[in-house]
Short mmCIF file of C-alpha atoms and ligand atoms in Angstrom, two decimals:
data_model
loop_
_atom_site.label_atom_id
_atom_site.label_comp_id
_atom_site.label_asym_id
_atom_site.label_seq_id
_atom_site.Cartn_x
_atom_site.Cartn_y
_atom_site.Cartn_z
CA UNK O 1 -9.67 8.28 -28.51
CA UNK O 2 -8.14 6.55 -25.50
CA UNK O 3 -10.08 6.78 -22.26
CA UNK O 4 -7.99 7.11 -19.11
CA UNK O 5 -9.86 6.49 -15.85
CA UNK O 6 -8.15 7.93 -12.80
CA UNK O 7 -8.86 6.38 -9.40
CA UNK O 8 -8.44 8.92 -6.59
CA UNK O 9 -8.79 7.80 -2.94
CA UNK O 10 -9.72 10.67 -0.59
CA UNK O 11 -9.81 10.77 3.18
CA UNK O 12 -10.44 14.18 4.76
CA UNK O 13 -9.28 15.99 1.64
CA UNK O 14 -11.68 18.94 1.35
CA UNK O 15 -8.73 21.27 0.79
CA UNK O 16 -7.12 19.37 -2.06
CA UNK O 17 -9.91 17.92 -4.25
CA UNK O 18 -10.60 21.02 -6.35
CA UNK O 19 -6.93 21.79 -6.76
CA UNK O 20 -6.28 18.23 -7.90
CA UNK O 21 -9.15 18.36 -10.37
CA UNK O 22 -8.19 21.72 -11.92
CA UNK O 23 -4.48 20.84 -12.15
CA UNK O 24 -5.17 17.48 -13.78
CA UNK O 25 -7.83 18.91 -16.09
CA UNK O 26 -5.40 21.59 -17.28
CA UNK O 27 -3.10 18.81 -18.45
CA UNK O 28 -6.06 16.92 -19.91
CA UNK O 29 -7.10 19.97 -22.00
CA UNK O 30 -3.62 20.49 -23.32
CA UNK O 31 -1.09 17.67 -23.55
CA UNK O 32 -3.55 14.79 -23.14
CA UNK O 33 -6.02 16.25 -25.66
CA UNK O 34 -3.19 16.47 -28.22
CA UNK O 35 -2.61 12.76 -27.67
CA UNK O 36 -6.33 12.03 -27.98
CA UNK O 37 -6.57 10.88 -24.39
CA UNK O 38 -9.82 11.60 -22.58
CA UNK O 39 -10.02 11.62 -18.77
CA UNK O 40 -12.53 10.08 -16.40
CA UNK O 41 -12.27 10.55 -12.65
CA UNK O 42 -13.38 7.98 -10.08
CA UNK O 43 -13.10 9.59 -6.65
CA UNK O 44 -13.49 7.41 -3.56
CA UNK O 45 -14.48 9.12 -0.33
CA UNK O 46 -13.04 6.83 2.31
CA UNK O 47 -15.33 7.77 5.21
CA UNK O 48 -14.13 11.37 5.49
CA UNK O 49 -15.24 13.41 8.48
CA UNK O 50 -14.81 16.80 6.79
CA UNK O 51 -16.55 18.22 3.70
CA UNK O 52 -14.89 15.86 1.21
CA UNK O 53 -18.21 14.28 0.22
CA UNK O 54 -19.87 17.67 -0.33
CA UNK O 55 -16.96 18.70 -2.57
CA UNK O 56 -17.30 15.48 -4.54
CA UNK O 57 -21.05 15.95 -4.95
CA UNK O 58 -20.46 19.45 -6.33
CA UNK O 59 -17.71 18.29 -8.66
CA UNK O 60 -19.76 15.38 -10.00
CA UNK O 61 -22.79 17.63 -10.53
CA UNK O 62 -20.72 20.13 -12.50
CA UNK O 63 -18.61 17.75 -14.59
CA UNK O 64 -19.91 14.66 -16.28
CA UNK O 65 -16.49 12.99 -16.40
CA UNK O 66 -16.45 12.86 -12.58
CA UNK O 67 -18.02 10.03 -10.60
CA UNK O 68 -17.59 9.11 -6.97
CA UNK O 69 -18.36 6.52 -4.37
CA UNK O 70 -18.54 7.23 -0.65
CA UNK O 71 -17.92 4.60 2.04
CA UNK O 72 -20.00 4.08 5.19
CA UNK O 73 -16.85 4.68 7.27
CA UNK O 74 -13.08 4.82 6.89
CA UNK O 75 -11.94 1.47 5.45
CA UNK O 76 -8.40 2.55 4.54
CA UNK O 77 -6.65 3.49 1.31
CA UNK O 78 -6.32 -0.14 0.17
CA UNK O 79 -10.12 -0.60 0.26
CA UNK O 80 -10.58 2.74 -1.52
CA UNK O 81 -8.23 1.64 -4.30
CA UNK O 82 -10.16 -1.61 -4.71
CA UNK O 83 -13.51 0.20 -5.03
CA UNK O 84 -12.02 2.72 -7.43
CA UNK O 85 -10.40 0.08 -9.64
CA UNK O 86 -13.64 -1.91 -9.79
CA UNK O 87 -15.40 1.13 -11.23
CA UNK O 88 -12.51 2.30 -13.40
CA UNK O 89 -12.06 -0.95 -15.37
CA UNK O 90 -15.58 -0.46 -16.70
CA UNK O 91 -15.04 2.94 -18.23
CA UNK O 92 -11.34 3.10 -19.07
CA UNK O 93 -9.00 1.71 -21.73
CA UNK O 94 -6.19 2.71 -19.39
CA UNK O 95 -6.48 3.03 -15.63
CA UNK O 96 -4.47 5.30 -13.35
CA UNK O 97 -4.18 5.46 -9.58
CA UNK O 98 -3.29 8.83 -8.03
CA UNK O 99 -3.25 10.50 -4.62
CA UNK O 100 -5.38 13.61 -4.40
CA UNK O 101 -2.76 15.74 -2.59
CA UNK O 102 -0.75 16.31 -5.82
CA UNK O 103 2.21 14.33 -4.47
CA UNK O 104 1.74 12.24 -7.61
CA UNK O 105 2.48 14.89 -10.26
CA UNK O 106 -0.22 14.97 -12.97
CA UNK O 107 2.47 16.38 -15.29
CA UNK O 108 3.83 12.82 -15.59
CA UNK O 109 0.55 11.55 -17.08
CA UNK O 110 1.30 12.39 -20.75
CA UNK O 111 4.62 10.53 -20.65
CA UNK O 112 3.00 7.62 -18.84
CA UNK O 113 0.19 7.44 -21.41
CA UNK O 114 2.73 7.48 -24.25
CA UNK O 115 4.57 4.54 -22.70
CA UNK O 116 1.33 2.66 -21.98
CA UNK O 117 0.11 3.13 -25.53
CA UNK O 118 3.23 1.60 -27.05
CA UNK O 119 1.65 -1.67 -25.89
CA UNK O 120 5.01 -2.81 -24.53
CA UNK O 121 4.11 -2.33 -20.88
CA UNK O 122 1.10 -3.21 -18.78
CA UNK O 123 2.08 -0.93 -15.94
CA UNK O 124 3.92 2.37 -15.89
CA UNK O 125 5.06 2.63 -12.29
CA UNK O 126 6.50 5.64 -10.53
CA UNK O 127 9.13 5.98 -7.82
CA UNK O 128 10.44 9.06 -6.10
CA UNK O 129 14.18 9.40 -5.90
CA UNK O 130 14.20 11.76 -2.92
CA UNK O 131 12.15 12.09 0.24
CA UNK O 132 12.63 15.83 0.70
CA UNK O 133 10.26 17.27 3.30
CA UNK O 134 9.75 13.98 5.12
CA UNK O 135 10.94 13.46 8.73
CA UNK O 136 14.38 11.72 8.52
CA UNK O 137 13.30 8.87 10.81
CA UNK O 138 10.35 8.12 8.51
CA UNK O 139 12.62 8.09 5.42
CA UNK O 140 15.14 5.85 7.18
CA UNK O 141 12.46 3.35 8.23
CA UNK O 142 10.91 3.38 4.74
CA UNK O 143 14.32 2.59 3.15
CA UNK O 144 14.89 -0.28 5.61
CA UNK O 145 11.39 -1.58 4.84
CA UNK O 146 12.00 -1.69 1.08
CA UNK O 147 15.39 -3.32 1.67
CA UNK O 148 13.79 -5.95 3.91
CA UNK O 149 10.94 -6.58 1.47
CA UNK O 150 13.34 -7.17 -1.41
CA UNK O 151 15.28 -9.66 0.75
CA UNK O 152 12.24 -11.49 2.05
CA UNK O 153 10.11 -11.56 -1.11
CA UNK O 154 10.75 -11.70 -4.82
CA UNK O 155 8.37 -8.85 -5.57
CA UNK O 156 9.57 -6.01 -7.79
CA UNK O 157 9.13 -3.43 -5.04
CA UNK O 158 11.51 -0.49 -5.31
CA UNK O 159 12.57 2.06 -2.75
CA UNK O 160 10.32 5.11 -3.08
CA UNK O 161 7.70 3.19 -5.12
CA UNK O 162 4.36 4.98 -5.21
CA UNK O 163 0.91 3.54 -5.80
CA UNK O 164 0.78 6.10 -8.66
CA UNK O 165 0.59 4.04 -11.86
CA UNK O 166 -0.97 3.92 -15.27
CA UNK O 167 -2.01 0.38 -16.13
CA UNK O 168 -3.69 -1.61 -18.84
CA UNK O 169 -7.14 -3.03 -18.37
CA UNK O 170 -5.80 -6.56 -18.10
CA UNK O 171 -3.36 -5.47 -15.40
CA UNK O 172 -6.17 -3.83 -13.39
CA UNK O 173 -8.36 -6.89 -13.85
CA UNK O 174 -5.53 -9.11 -12.63
CA UNK O 175 -5.20 -6.95 -9.49
CA UNK O 176 -8.97 -7.19 -8.96
CA UNK O 177 -8.89 -10.96 -9.32
CA UNK O 178 -6.90 -11.06 -6.06
CA UNK O 179 -9.83 -11.05 -3.65
CA UNK O 180 -7.95 -11.03 -0.36
CA UNK O 181 -9.15 -9.01 2.63
CA UNK O 182 -5.69 -7.90 3.74
CA UNK O 183 -4.80 -5.87 0.70
CA UNK O 184 -1.34 -4.39 0.23
CA UNK O 185 -1.75 -2.84 -3.20
CA UNK O 186 1.92 -2.05 -3.81
CA UNK O 187 2.66 -5.73 -3.28
CA UNK O 188 -0.28 -6.83 -5.44
CA UNK O 189 0.99 -4.66 -8.30
CA UNK O 190 4.35 -6.44 -8.03
CA UNK O 191 2.81 -9.86 -7.56
CA UNK O 192 0.61 -9.89 -10.69
CA UNK O 193 3.71 -9.38 -12.83
CA UNK O 194 3.24 -8.31 -16.49
CA UNK O 195 5.77 -6.01 -18.17
CA UNK O 196 6.38 -2.95 -16.01
CA UNK O 197 8.54 0.10 -16.53
CA UNK O 198 9.54 2.68 -13.92
CA UNK O 199 9.59 6.46 -14.11
CA UNK O 200 11.51 8.50 -11.54
CA UNK O 201 10.83 11.94 -10.09
CA UNK O 202 11.93 14.00 -7.11
CA UNK O 203 9.54 14.17 -4.19
CA UNK O 204 6.77 16.73 -4.14
CA UNK O 205 5.27 17.81 -0.83
CA UNK O 206 1.55 17.61 -0.10
CA UNK O 207 -0.17 20.68 -1.55
CA UNK O 208 -2.55 21.23 1.43
CA UNK O 209 -4.02 19.36 4.38
CA UNK O 210 -2.17 16.78 6.42
CA UNK O 211 -0.85 13.28 5.87
CA UNK O 212 -3.20 10.50 7.02
CA UNK O 213 -0.31 8.36 8.24
CA UNK O 214 1.22 8.47 11.69
CA UNK O 215 4.59 6.84 12.30
CA UNK O 216 2.96 3.84 13.98
CA UNK O 217 0.35 3.35 11.28
CA UNK O 218 3.25 3.16 8.81
CA UNK O 219 5.02 0.57 10.97
CA UNK O 220 1.79 -1.45 10.94
CA UNK O 221 1.50 -1.03 7.19
CA UNK O 222 5.05 -2.36 6.84
CA UNK O 223 4.26 -5.44 8.97
CA UNK O 224 1.07 -6.03 6.99
CA UNK O 225 3.10 -5.90 3.78
CA UNK O 226 5.65 -8.43 5.01
CA UNK O 227 3.05 -10.83 6.41
CA UNK O 228 0.95 -10.60 3.24
CA UNK O 229 3.78 -11.67 0.94
CA UNK O 230 6.15 -13.97 2.76
CA UNK O 231 6.26 -16.66 5.44
CA UNK O 232 10.02 -16.14 5.85
CA UNK O 233 9.62 -14.70 9.40
CA UNK O 234 8.11 -18.07 10.39
CA UNK O 235 10.99 -19.95 8.77
CA UNK O 236 13.50 -17.69 10.52
CA UNK O 237 11.71 -18.32 13.79
CA UNK O 238 12.04 -22.04 13.27
CA UNK O 239 15.76 -21.65 12.55
CA UNK O 240 16.27 -19.50 15.68
CA UNK O 241 14.31 -22.00 17.77
CA UNK O 242 16.41 -24.91 16.47
CA UNK O 243 19.70 -23.06 17.06
CA UNK O 244 18.79 -22.03 20.60
CA UNK O 245 17.62 -25.57 21.43
CA UNK O 246 20.87 -27.02 20.09
CA UNK O 247 22.98 -24.58 22.11
CA UNK O 248 20.91 -25.37 25.21
CA UNK O 249 21.48 -29.09 24.66
CA UNK O 250 25.25 -28.62 24.44
CA UNK O 251 25.19 -26.43 27.54
CA UNK O 252 23.22 -29.07 29.40
CA UNK O 253 25.69 -31.80 28.51
CA UNK O 254 28.53 -29.50 29.56
CA UNK O 255 26.89 -28.71 32.94
CA UNK O 256 26.14 -32.38 33.69
CA UNK O 257 29.67 -33.51 32.81
CA UNK O 258 31.19 -30.69 34.86
CA UNK O 259 28.99 -31.56 37.87
CA UNK O 260 30.03 -35.22 37.64
CA UNK O 261 33.72 -34.40 37.41
CA UNK O 262 34.04 -31.43 39.76
CA UNK O 263 31.00 -31.64 42.05
CA UNK O 264 28.03 -29.29 41.86
CA UNK O 265 28.81 -25.80 43.15
CA UNK O 266 25.63 -23.72 43.48
CA UNK O 267 27.02 -20.88 41.48
CA UNK O 268 26.04 -19.48 38.16
CA UNK O 269 22.36 -18.89 38.77
CA UNK O 270 22.51 -15.39 37.23
CA UNK O 271 23.64 -16.92 33.94
CA UNK O 272 20.86 -19.50 34.30
CA UNK O 273 18.30 -16.74 34.81
CA UNK O 274 19.68 -14.86 31.83
CA UNK O 275 19.37 -17.95 29.63
CA UNK O 276 15.80 -18.58 30.81
CA UNK O 277 14.86 -14.98 30.14
CA UNK O 278 16.49 -15.10 26.69
CA UNK O 279 14.64 -18.28 25.80
CA UNK O 280 11.33 -16.91 27.13
CA UNK O 281 11.86 -13.72 25.15
CA UNK O 282 12.48 -15.63 21.94
CA UNK O 283 9.43 -17.84 22.53
CA UNK O 284 7.15 -14.87 23.25
CA UNK O 285 8.46 -12.99 20.23
CA UNK O 286 7.86 -16.08 18.14
CA UNK O 287 4.33 -16.46 19.45
CA UNK O 288 3.75 -12.83 18.55
CA UNK O 289 4.80 -13.46 14.94
CA UNK O 290 2.64 -16.58 14.71
CA UNK O 291 -0.25 -14.67 16.29
CA UNK O 292 0.11 -11.92 13.69
CA UNK O 293 -0.20 -14.43 10.85
CA UNK O 294 -3.10 -16.07 12.66
CA UNK O 295 -4.92 -12.74 13.04
CA UNK O 296 -4.61 -12.19 9.28
CA UNK O 297 -6.04 -15.66 8.60
CA UNK O 298 -8.85 -14.89 11.05
CA UNK O 299 -9.78 -11.72 9.20
CA UNK O 300 -9.49 -13.53 5.87
CA UNK O 301 -11.80 -16.44 6.81
CA UNK O 302 -14.47 -14.15 8.24
CA UNK O 303 -14.92 -13.08 4.61
CA UNK O 304 -16.41 -9.72 5.48
CA UNK O 305 -16.90 -7.13 2.73
CA UNK O 306 -13.76 -5.05 2.22
CA UNK O 307 -15.83 -1.85 2.16
CA UNK O 308 -19.46 -0.73 2.39
CA UNK O 309 -20.96 1.92 0.15
CA UNK O 310 -23.00 4.80 1.56
CA UNK O 311 -23.57 6.86 -1.55
CA UNK O 312 -22.56 7.01 -5.21
CA UNK O 313 -22.73 9.67 -7.90
CA UNK O 314 -25.62 9.86 -10.34
CA UNK O 315 -23.32 8.95 -13.22
CA UNK O 316 -23.75 5.40 -12.02
CA UNK O 317 -20.91 3.94 -10.07
CA UNK O 318 -20.91 0.20 -10.46
CA UNK O 319 -18.62 -2.41 -9.09
CA UNK O 320 -17.56 -5.31 -11.20
CA UNK O 321 -17.26 -8.08 -8.62
N1 LIG I 401 -6.24 7.92 1.98
C1 LIG I 401 -7.43 7.20 1.99
N2 LIG I 401 -7.79 6.54 3.14
C2 LIG I 401 -7.03 6.57 4.27
C3 LIG I 401 -5.81 7.27 4.23
C4 LIG I 401 -5.44 7.93 3.07
O1 LIG I 401 -8.15 7.18 0.99
O2 LIG I 401 -7.43 5.95 5.27
C5 LIG I 401 -5.84 8.65 0.75
C6 LIG I 401 -5.53 10.13 0.94
O3 LIG I 401 -6.69 10.94 0.87
C7 LIG I 401 -4.56 10.42 -0.20
C8 LIG I 401 -3.79 9.10 -0.31
O4 LIG I 401 -4.61 8.10 0.29
O5 LIG I 401 -5.21 10.69 -1.43
C9 LIG I 401 -2.43 9.15 0.35
O6 LIG I 401 -2.57 9.57 1.70
P1 LIG I 401 -1.55 10.59 2.40
O7 LIG I 401 -1.24 11.71 1.48
O8 LIG I 401 -2.14 10.93 3.72
O9 LIG I 401 -0.30 9.64 2.58
P2 LIG I 401 1.26 10.04 2.44
O10 LIG I 401 1.40 10.68 1.08
O11 LIG I 401 1.55 10.98 3.54
O12 LIG I 401 1.98 8.73 2.53
MG1 LIG I 402 0.40 12.30 0.42
#
């Protein structure tokens, strides 16, 4: 019997939890049972303000394969994944990560388990090939983000990549060994390496409730991802600074020589202002980038806990580290 522990982060998901459980269990009873795969669920209530916790209490009371942990407040999906993985590595031979809104189709689990059990791959990753149902501007920005990430980093991060994965214990333990505060799990999955294979599917829309991500929170998420995995923006900044300084030096020589040869007409101040503004803009932008890195270091050195636990299920939720 192979034990598959599924980590499910939940934030204000009272409408989807039961549906997720029954849909996934139906597959567990049928296709997964045939393969001798047994499910365990580790739900993480990420400081929900609705009845998510009550639903989880009921589910855990009724089904012994369900355990949960509830945070003291909303710490974000990345923190929820960390807490879930810490619990899941203790009770699973294989570990899965899934969203509760059924956008990660449970019907893919049997195929993913088959691939994982061949022993060839440590991670079965999933990417969606379409973004049907998503606002076009969001899809466009997401595509640009993945393009930029593949240019700036050497992570295996593909367009449409989901957090949805089935992974080996050693893969999950490797992810957990990265103890950073600023966690960008998609990047961590790519960073730890190990043999990975990708499965593709067409996008499924959220079954109920609303997305937790606004456009701006996604933009922030994208910046966090870039800053967490590459210092290339700083290198580019240095290159821009050097180029602008060099151009300014040439311009200065040109202006001085021209003044010596032809006198010094007091013209051209608009172009001077424009150059000053351009240079100031570049400097301020640069300071912003440096400040962003600095803020991440600040949060990292404070070494605060990544999440705080308010309540856990009776089945004993335990963290490993
Ligand atoms: N989620 C979470 N904490 C948050 C935001 C989201 O645990 O602060 C969970 C959410 O309940 C869901 C998953 O992360 O299970 C993905 O969130 P969502 O569906 O809102 O994101 P989208 O699919 O729209 O990118
Ligand atoms: Mg979703």
